[in-house]
Amino acid sequence: SDVCSSDLMNDQILHFPNHRFYGGKLSAGNETVANQQFRKFNGEFLNSSPYQVIEIRTNSSNSISQVNRLEAHCVIKLVNEIITSEENISVSDIGIITPLRAQVAYLRNLLPGLHIDTIDRYQGSEREIIIFSAITTKSIPIVTDPRRINVALTRAKKKLIVLLSDVERDRKNNILTELFLDAEMRNVVQVLHEKQLDELEN
């Protein structure tokens, strides 16, 4: 089922999908669930907020490729920071969602043993922590289907990290652009520059 299990989700994760897709009708199962979070998360990219949006500012036009190398390296860095935190997380608690099979294959090669799959294959699954690599490029407006974006945003129980390219800002009538604006109003956007991610490879 792709209906979101609001009774399992932190309120901050639930906020955007609830207002965008459900007219504000959902609420977390109870206060404990609504406020659950990992308090000992901190790193260069990772923070303890249950909902984090990372905007990747690029210089290169990664325009045709269906693999976003910068987002992949950001995912690796986040996974390493999660696993080495004091929160005692196992790899089975982490899920990585991305729209394109090429990006799934690229990430699986870099992070063997993690549950990495497309949005459609994640329907009905939940994880404590979800990293959603939206892999948007100038010529491939990949995820525009509201139902699929809803699925991607509602698989996490305690921590959701959304990776977006700055090209999303320029699109019109796109849910991911709305997500950006909502995240900025809530002060949960972190900006990373291409140079910071390129340095991870070296």
XYZ file of N, CA and C in Angstrom:
606
model
N 0.842 -1.189 0.000
C 0.000 0.000 0.000
C 0.879 1.241 0.000
N 0.425 2.293 -0.673
C 1.208 3.520 -0.673
C 0.583 4.567 0.235
N -0.391 4.152 1.037
C -0.983 5.092 1.998
C -0.005 5.263 3.145
N 0.176 6.485 3.560
C 1.205 6.723 4.558
C 0.722 6.326 5.945
N 1.630 5.701 6.716
C 1.302 5.265 8.067
C 1.636 6.380 9.039
N 0.718 7.313 9.199
C 1.011 8.487 10.016
C 1.232 8.117 11.475
N 0.727 6.951 11.877
C 0.884 6.565 13.284
C 2.311 6.118 13.605
N 3.182 6.055 12.571
C 4.559 5.623 12.801
C 5.571 6.755 12.645
N 5.103 7.937 12.268
C 6.010 8.951 11.745
C 6.172 10.157 12.655
N 7.403 10.652 12.760
C 7.640 11.908 13.472
C 6.852 13.034 12.798
N 6.331 13.943 13.610
C 5.496 15.045 13.111
C 6.187 15.932 12.079
N 7.483 16.143 12.262
C 8.192 17.027 11.327
C 8.316 16.398 9.945
N 8.416 15.067 9.898
C 8.449 14.347 8.616
C 7.059 14.372 7.985
N 6.066 14.230 8.815
C 4.673 14.157 8.343
C 4.161 15.500 7.809
N 4.740 16.604 8.297
C 4.174 17.935 8.051
C 3.907 18.236 6.566
N 4.928 18.145 5.718
C 4.727 18.531 4.314
C 3.768 17.593 3.573
N 3.991 16.252 3.615
C 3.029 15.383 2.912
C 1.606 15.520 3.445
N 1.475 15.725 4.747
C 0.147 15.862 5.346
C -0.602 17.046 4.739
N 0.069 18.194 4.660
C -0.602 19.391 4.137
C -0.715 19.367 2.616
N 0.277 18.759 1.944
C 0.271 18.780 0.479
C -0.648 17.713 -0.118
N -0.736 16.542 0.517
C -1.465 15.418 -0.082
C -2.731 15.017 0.673
N -2.828 15.372 1.961
C -3.945 14.879 2.777
C -4.790 15.994 3.384
N -4.550 17.228 2.964
C -5.352 18.336 3.476
C -5.248 18.535 4.976
N -4.111 18.137 5.562
C -3.890 18.345 6.998
C -4.672 17.410 7.894
N -5.209 16.317 7.323
C -6.083 15.433 8.116
C -5.330 14.393 8.944
N -4.043 14.195 8.663
C -3.307 13.139 9.356
C -2.684 13.662 10.650
N -2.523 12.754 11.586
C -1.728 13.097 12.769
C -0.995 11.845 13.211
N 0.125 12.043 13.909
C 0.887 10.894 14.393
C 0.050 10.141 15.418
N 0.371 8.857 15.588
C -0.425 7.989 16.457
C -0.510 8.486 17.884
N 0.595 8.985 18.396
C 0.597 9.530 19.757
C 1.795 10.472 19.899
N 1.868 11.111 21.047
C 2.900 12.141 21.234
C 4.306 11.560 21.186
N 4.460 10.335 21.707
C 5.779 9.689 21.694
C 6.265 9.506 20.267
N 5.379 9.003 19.395
C 5.721 8.803 17.984
C 5.980 10.150 17.324
N 5.121 11.125 17.599
C 5.227 12.440 16.959
C 6.571 13.102 17.244
N 7.151 12.824 18.420
C 8.382 13.504 18.829
C 9.633 12.625 18.767
N 9.496 11.379 18.274
C 10.656 10.484 18.266
C 11.739 11.005 17.324
N 12.984 10.969 17.780
C 14.076 11.405 16.912
C 15.404 10.900 17.452
N 16.428 10.998 16.616
C 17.785 10.624 17.015
C 18.496 11.874 17.518
N 18.734 11.950 18.804
C 19.273 13.173 19.378
C 20.798 13.266 19.276
N 21.449 12.141 19.026
C 22.924 12.168 19.012
C 23.486 12.218 17.597
N 22.663 12.598 16.651
C 23.148 12.749 15.288
C 23.810 14.110 15.129
N 25.078 14.120 14.814
C 25.686 15.364 14.366
C 26.926 15.024 13.563
N 27.120 15.761 12.510
C 28.263 15.526 11.642
C 28.381 16.704 10.705
N 29.235 16.557 9.730
C 29.419 17.638 8.765
C 28.136 17.852 7.957
N 27.472 16.759 7.575
C 26.236 16.845 6.803
C 25.010 16.483 7.630
N 25.172 15.601 8.583
C 24.057 15.041 9.352
C 23.740 15.919 10.561
N 22.441 16.115 10.836
C 22.073 16.779 12.085
C 20.929 16.025 12.761
N 20.581 16.451 13.952
C 19.619 15.678 14.748
C 18.163 15.993 14.422
N 17.921 16.939 13.527
C 16.536 17.242 13.141
C 15.914 16.028 12.438
N 14.664 15.696 12.739
C 14.028 14.552 12.085
C 13.843 14.743 10.574
N 13.848 15.997 10.132
C 13.609 16.284 8.719
C 14.679 17.253 8.236
N 15.414 16.820 7.235
C 16.546 17.581 6.724
C 16.433 17.641 5.207
N 16.571 18.823 4.630
C 16.608 18.956 3.174
C 17.971 19.511 2.802
N 18.676 18.793 1.932
C 20.001 19.227 1.504
C 19.921 19.684 0.053
N 20.260 20.947 -0.157
C 20.272 21.505 -1.514
C 21.693 21.450 -2.038
N 21.873 20.780 -3.175
C 23.201 20.657 -3.763
C 23.337 21.685 -4.889
N 24.217 22.649 -4.679
C 24.433 23.703 -5.676
C 25.534 23.263 -6.631
N 25.186 23.144 -7.898
C 26.126 22.595 -8.862
C 26.602 23.660 -9.838
N 27.837 23.461 -10.305
C 28.374 24.305 -11.369
C 28.235 23.577 -12.701
N 28.506 22.279 -12.662
C 28.431 21.507 -13.904
C 26.974 21.234 -14.239
N 26.690 21.063 -15.515
C 25.314 20.722 -15.896
C 25.258 19.217 -16.086
N 24.958 18.533 -15.007
C 24.813 17.068 -15.041
C 23.498 16.801 -15.769
N 23.456 17.132 -17.070
C 22.161 17.354 -17.701
C 21.509 16.120 -18.297
N 22.303 15.176 -18.791
C 21.683 14.055 -19.498
C 21.781 12.771 -18.689
N 22.823 12.675 -17.876
C 23.065 11.437 -17.156
C 21.921 11.112 -16.199
N 21.602 9.828 -16.100
C 20.588 9.387 -15.138
C 21.235 8.973 -13.820
N 22.521 9.265 -13.686
C 23.229 9.041 -12.433
C 23.706 10.397 -11.929
N 23.431 10.689 -10.663
C 23.907 11.930 -10.067
C 25.002 11.578 -9.067
N 26.236 11.757 -9.515
C 27.412 11.362 -8.738
C 27.518 12.180 -7.444
N 27.199 13.475 -7.529
C 27.303 14.322 -6.338
C 26.338 13.856 -5.249
N 25.095 13.562 -5.646
C 24.125 13.079 -4.654
C 24.574 11.745 -4.071
N 25.154 10.895 -4.921
C 25.623 9.585 -4.436
C 26.705 9.757 -3.375
N 27.631 10.675 -3.599
C 28.696 10.881 -2.614
C 28.165 11.528 -1.340
N 27.140 12.334 -1.489
C 26.481 12.896 -0.310
C 25.809 11.775 0.501
N 25.167 10.840 -0.197
C 24.525 9.701 0.471
C 25.556 8.887 1.258
N 26.701 8.610 0.639
C 27.747 7.818 1.312
C 28.199 8.512 2.590
N 28.438 9.822 2.480
C 28.882 10.598 3.643
C 27.828 10.549 4.757
N 26.564 10.715 4.391
C 25.482 10.675 5.390
C 25.401 9.298 6.056
N 25.479 8.242 5.246
C 25.405 6.873 5.799
C 26.555 6.648 6.776
N 27.757 7.087 6.407
C 28.905 6.925 7.314
C 28.704 7.686 8.621
N 28.153 8.891 8.519
C 27.925 9.687 9.740
C 26.834 9.054 10.610
N 25.823 8.448 9.963
C 24.759 7.779 10.718
C 25.319 6.563 11.452
N 26.079 5.747 10.729
C 26.559 4.476 11.295
C 27.590 4.708 12.394
N 28.374 5.778 12.282
C 29.404 6.030 13.303
C 28.888 6.914 14.441
N 27.594 7.245 14.419
C 27.027 8.058 15.504
C 26.903 7.215 16.769
N 26.528 7.856 17.848
C 26.358 7.146 19.121
C 24.954 6.564 19.260
N 24.210 6.529 18.171
C 22.804 6.107 18.254
C 22.601 4.594 18.050
N 23.700 3.858 17.826
C 23.584 2.400 17.694
C 22.624 1.995 16.570
N 22.870 2.507 15.380
C 22.038 2.227 14.209
C 22.632 1.059 13.443
N 21.782 0.153 12.993
C 22.269 -0.910 12.110
C 21.910 -0.544 10.672
N 22.619 -1.142 9.707
C 22.353 -0.798 8.302
C 20.917 -1.149 7.913
N 20.308 -2.092 8.605
C 18.921 -2.469 8.280
C 17.915 -1.384 8.671
N 18.358 -0.396 9.481
C 17.481 0.718 9.862
C 17.434 1.808 8.797
N 18.365 1.731 7.826
C 18.523 2.802 6.832
C 17.986 2.352 5.481
N 17.205 3.213 4.849
C 16.750 2.947 3.487
C 17.111 4.109 2.584
N 17.437 3.799 1.334
C 17.757 4.844 0.366
C 16.816 4.690 -0.823
N 16.134 5.784 -1.144
C 15.151 5.779 -2.232
C 15.609 6.753 -3.306
N 15.477 6.337 -4.554
C 15.818 7.220 -5.664
C 14.960 6.827 -6.865
N 14.573 7.775 -7.726
C 13.589 7.446 -8.760
C 14.102 6.549 -9.885
N 15.393 6.641 -10.213
C 15.878 5.969 -11.423
C 16.694 4.721 -11.113
N 16.478 3.691 -11.926
C 17.197 2.429 -11.714
C 18.706 2.601 -11.861
N 19.131 3.516 -12.741
C 20.574 3.731 -12.924
C 21.211 4.244 -11.634
N 20.515 5.155 -10.950
C 21.029 5.677 -9.674
C 21.001 4.590 -8.600
N 19.967 3.752 -8.609
C 19.907 2.618 -7.668
C 21.138 1.731 -7.855
N 21.428 1.371 -9.100
C 22.560 0.478 -9.391
C 23.886 1.119 -8.961
N 24.023 2.418 -9.233
C 25.253 3.132 -8.877
C 25.448 3.132 -7.357
N 24.372 3.413 -6.625
C 24.448 3.451 -5.160
C 24.679 2.061 -4.565
N 24.031 1.054 -5.136
C 24.226 -0.313 -4.618
C 25.680 -0.748 -4.759
N 26.317 -0.317 -5.831
C 27.713 -0.654 -6.053
C 28.605 0.015 -5.003
N 28.231 1.236 -4.609
C 29.029 1.992 -3.635
C 28.696 1.605 -2.194
N 27.460 1.159 -1.963
C 27.003 0.859 -0.596
C 26.360 -0.536 -0.539
N 27.147 -1.582 -0.759
C 26.564 -2.925 -0.720
C 26.005 -3.224 0.671
N 24.895 -3.926 0.705
C 24.317 -4.314 1.993
C 23.224 -3.397 2.492
N 23.071 -2.225 1.857
C 21.982 -1.328 2.259
C 20.745 -1.560 1.403
N 19.589 -1.236 1.964
C 18.343 -1.379 1.202
C 18.163 -0.135 0.336
N 18.489 -0.274 -0.947
C 18.452 0.841 -1.903
C 17.521 0.442 -3.029
N 16.490 1.259 -3.297
C 15.561 0.881 -4.360
C 14.828 2.084 -4.914
N 14.050 1.834 -5.979
C 13.254 2.890 -6.593
C 12.037 3.187 -5.717
N 11.410 4.315 -5.992
C 10.217 4.710 -5.235
C 9.159 3.625 -5.320
N 8.893 3.133 -6.548
C 7.805 2.173 -6.739
C 8.037 0.896 -5.934
N 9.272 0.472 -5.838
C 9.565 -0.773 -5.101
C 9.565 -0.561 -3.588
N 9.553 0.701 -3.165
C 9.537 0.990 -1.725
C 8.124 1.075 -1.162
N 7.105 1.006 -2.009
C 5.731 1.105 -1.504
C 5.503 0.038 -0.436
N 4.905 0.458 0.667
C 4.601 -0.500 1.733
C 5.750 -0.766 2.685
N 6.947 -0.242 2.394
C 8.099 -0.444 3.285
C 8.316 0.790 4.140
N 8.853 0.555 5.335
C 9.246 1.672 6.188
C 10.634 1.405 6.748
N 11.337 2.452 7.083
C 12.631 2.341 7.748
C 12.708 3.437 8.803
N 13.575 3.236 9.785
C 13.798 4.278 10.796
C 14.297 5.556 10.124
N 15.213 5.373 9.170
C 15.855 6.507 8.491
C 15.740 6.302 6.986
N 15.302 7.336 6.281
C 15.251 7.290 4.815
C 16.049 8.456 4.251
N 16.884 8.142 3.258
C 17.534 9.179 2.460
C 16.905 9.117 1.066
N 16.306 10.211 0.636
C 15.660 10.286 -0.674
C 16.532 11.123 -1.597
N 17.170 10.456 -2.547
C 18.007 11.136 -3.534
C 17.136 11.414 -4.754
N 16.652 12.657 -4.865
C 15.659 12.981 -5.900
C 16.256 13.034 -7.304
N 17.596 13.102 -7.391
C 18.363 13.115 -8.647
C 17.691 13.899 -9.773
N 17.599 15.187 -9.571
C 17.027 16.045 -10.610
C 18.155 16.673 -11.417
N 17.943 16.777 -12.707
C 18.917 17.434 -13.576
C 18.143 18.386 -14.484
N 18.872 19.209 -15.204
C 18.200 20.227 -16.018
C 17.305 19.630 -17.093
N 17.722 18.515 -17.685
C 16.936 17.992 -18.812
C 16.050 16.816 -18.422
N 16.187 16.324 -17.186
C 15.362 15.176 -16.785
C 14.521 15.584 -15.573
N 13.308 16.100 -15.799
C 12.452 16.442 -14.653
C 11.853 15.154 -14.117
N 12.566 14.502 -13.215
C 12.285 13.102 -12.961
C 10.997 12.850 -12.184
N 10.889 13.368 -10.990
C 9.709 13.006 -10.210
C 8.724 14.166 -10.209
N 7.613 13.977 -10.879
C 6.572 15.007 -10.840
C 5.242 14.408 -10.390
N 5.156 13.086 -10.371
C 3.911 12.407 -10.015
C 3.674 12.542 -8.496
N 2.598 13.227 -8.095
C 2.360 13.451 -6.661
C 2.304 12.158 -5.853
N 1.705 11.128 -6.405
C 1.575 9.867 -5.666
C 2.950 9.272 -5.351
N 3.849 9.339 -6.329
C 5.187 8.770 -6.117
C 5.990 9.604 -5.120
N 5.875 10.930 -5.231
C 6.594 11.769 -4.269
C 6.054 11.526 -2.862
N 4.761 11.362 -2.754
C 4.150 11.053 -1.457
C 4.751 9.779 -0.870
N 4.880 8.738 -1.697
C 5.486 7.478 -1.230
C 6.900 7.740 -0.712
N 7.701 8.457 -1.502
C 9.096 8.690 -1.124
C 9.217 9.440 0.205
N 8.289 10.356 0.450
C 8.384 11.219 1.635
C 7.770 10.595 2.884
N 7.125 9.446 2.736
C 6.400 8.881 3.892
C 6.868 7.468 4.250
N 8.116 7.146 3.962
C 8.656 5.827 4.334
C 9.468 5.881 5.629
N 9.807 7.092 6.095
C 10.706 7.229 7.251
C 9.915 7.370 8.539
N 10.399 6.730 9.608
C 9.747 6.861 10.911
C 10.352 7.994 11.744
N 11.690 8.041 11.809
C 12.331 8.998 12.729
C 13.213 10.030 12.043
N 13.652 9.765 10.818
C 14.572 10.702 10.158
C 14.406 10.596 8.650
N 14.146 11.737 8.011
C 14.061 11.803 6.551
C 15.033 12.863 6.059
N 15.896 12.468 5.122
C 16.819 13.417 4.489
C 16.502 13.436 3.000
N 16.183 14.617 2.475
C 15.875 14.766 1.047
C 17.024 15.508 0.382
N 17.590 14.903 -0.671
C 18.655 15.545 -1.440
C 18.078 16.087 -2.734
N 18.261 17.387 -2.956
C 17.723 18.035 -4.151
C 18.801 18.874 -4.813
N 18.764 18.893 -6.135
C 19.658 19.785 -6.861
C 19.030 21.171 -6.938
N 19.873 22.189 -6.995
C 19.338 23.556 -7.030
C 18.541 23.848 -8.307
N 18.613 22.987 -9.332
C 17.805 23.251 -10.542
C 16.309 23.161 -10.219
N 15.972 22.471 -9.128
C 14.562 22.342 -8.738
C 13.917 23.699 -8.484
N 14.722 24.659 -8.050
C 14.189 25.988 -7.740
C 13.551 26.648 -8.955
N 14.081 26.325 -10.141
C 13.654 27.028 -11.355
C 12.413 26.430 -12.000
N 11.993 25.287 -11.529
C 10.850 24.638 -12.170
C 9.552 25.285 -11.713
N 8.568 25.203 -12.587
C 7.254 25.761 -12.240
C 6.286 24.608 -11.934
N 5.392 24.850 -10.998
C 4.336 23.884 -10.671
C 4.886 22.500 -10.354
N 5.956 22.466 -9.595
C 6.533 21.176 -9.229
C 6.437 21.000 -7.714
N 6.044 19.812 -7.300
C 5.899 19.538 -5.864
C 7.239 19.664 -5.146
N 8.330 19.270 -5.820
C 9.627 19.369 -5.159
C 10.034 20.831 -4.932
N 9.599 21.717 -5.815
C 9.839 23.148 -5.585
C 9.040 23.614 -4.367
N 7.807 23.133 -4.247
C 6.990 23.455 -3.058
C 7.665 22.928 -1.795
N 8.225 21.729 -1.904
C 8.915 21.130 -0.761
C 10.084 22.026 -0.333
N 10.851 22.509 -1.320
C 11.950 23.445 -1.068
C 11.479 24.657 -0.276
N 10.417 25.301 -0.785
C 9.939 26.538 -0.171
C 9.437 26.278 1.250
N 8.728 25.158 1.424
C 8.250 24.773 2.753
C 9.439 24.555 3.697
N 10.466 23.854 3.194
C 11.640 23.554 4.025
C 12.387 24.829 4.395
N 12.445 25.787 3.471
C 13.110 27.063 3.783
C 12.348 27.824 4.864
N 11.021 27.831 4.744
C 10.215 28.505 5.771
C 10.420 27.862 7.141
N 10.649 26.555 7.148
C 10.836 25.827 8.411
C 12.305 25.778 8.836
N 13.166 26.407 8.031
C 14.588 26.514 8.374
C 15.268 25.148 8.495
N 14.965 24.238 7.569
C 15.601 22.912 7.603
C 16.435 22.631 6.350
N 16.699 23.690 5.548
C 17.508 23.496 4.338
C 18.982 23.738 4.654
N 19.792 22.805 4.201
C 21.240 22.941 4.326
C 21.796 22.991 2.904
N 22.672 23.943 2.634
C 23.230 24.090 1.284
C 24.614 23.467 1.236
N 24.822 22.580 0.259
C 26.151 22.024 0.003
C 26.573 22.438 -1.396
N 27.844 22.722 -1.562
C 28.348 23.124 -2.877
C 29.083 21.957 -3.523
N 29.071 21.965 -4.834
C 29.699 20.883 -5.596
C 31.117 20.610 -5.123
N 31.865 21.667 -4.817
C 33.258 21.515 -4.393
C 33.377 20.654 -3.132
N 32.438 20.841 -2.175
C 32.473 20.057 -0.936
C 32.288 18.571 -1.222
N 31.437 18.262 -2.218
C 31.162 16.859 -2.521
C 32.276 16.266 -3.380
N 32.842 17.076 -4.263
C 33.975 16.592 -5.063
C 35.143 16.209 -4.170
N 35.323 16.962 -3.090
C 36.440 16.681 -2.176
C 36.295 15.317 -1.508
N 35.070 14.821 -1.387
C 34.850 13.514 -0.760
C 35.445 12.381 -1.590
N 35.522 12.589 -2.898
C 36.042 11.538 -3.771
C 37.553 11.416 -3.657
N 38.209 12.498 -3.253
C 39.689 12.505 -3.278
C 40.268 12.100 -1.934
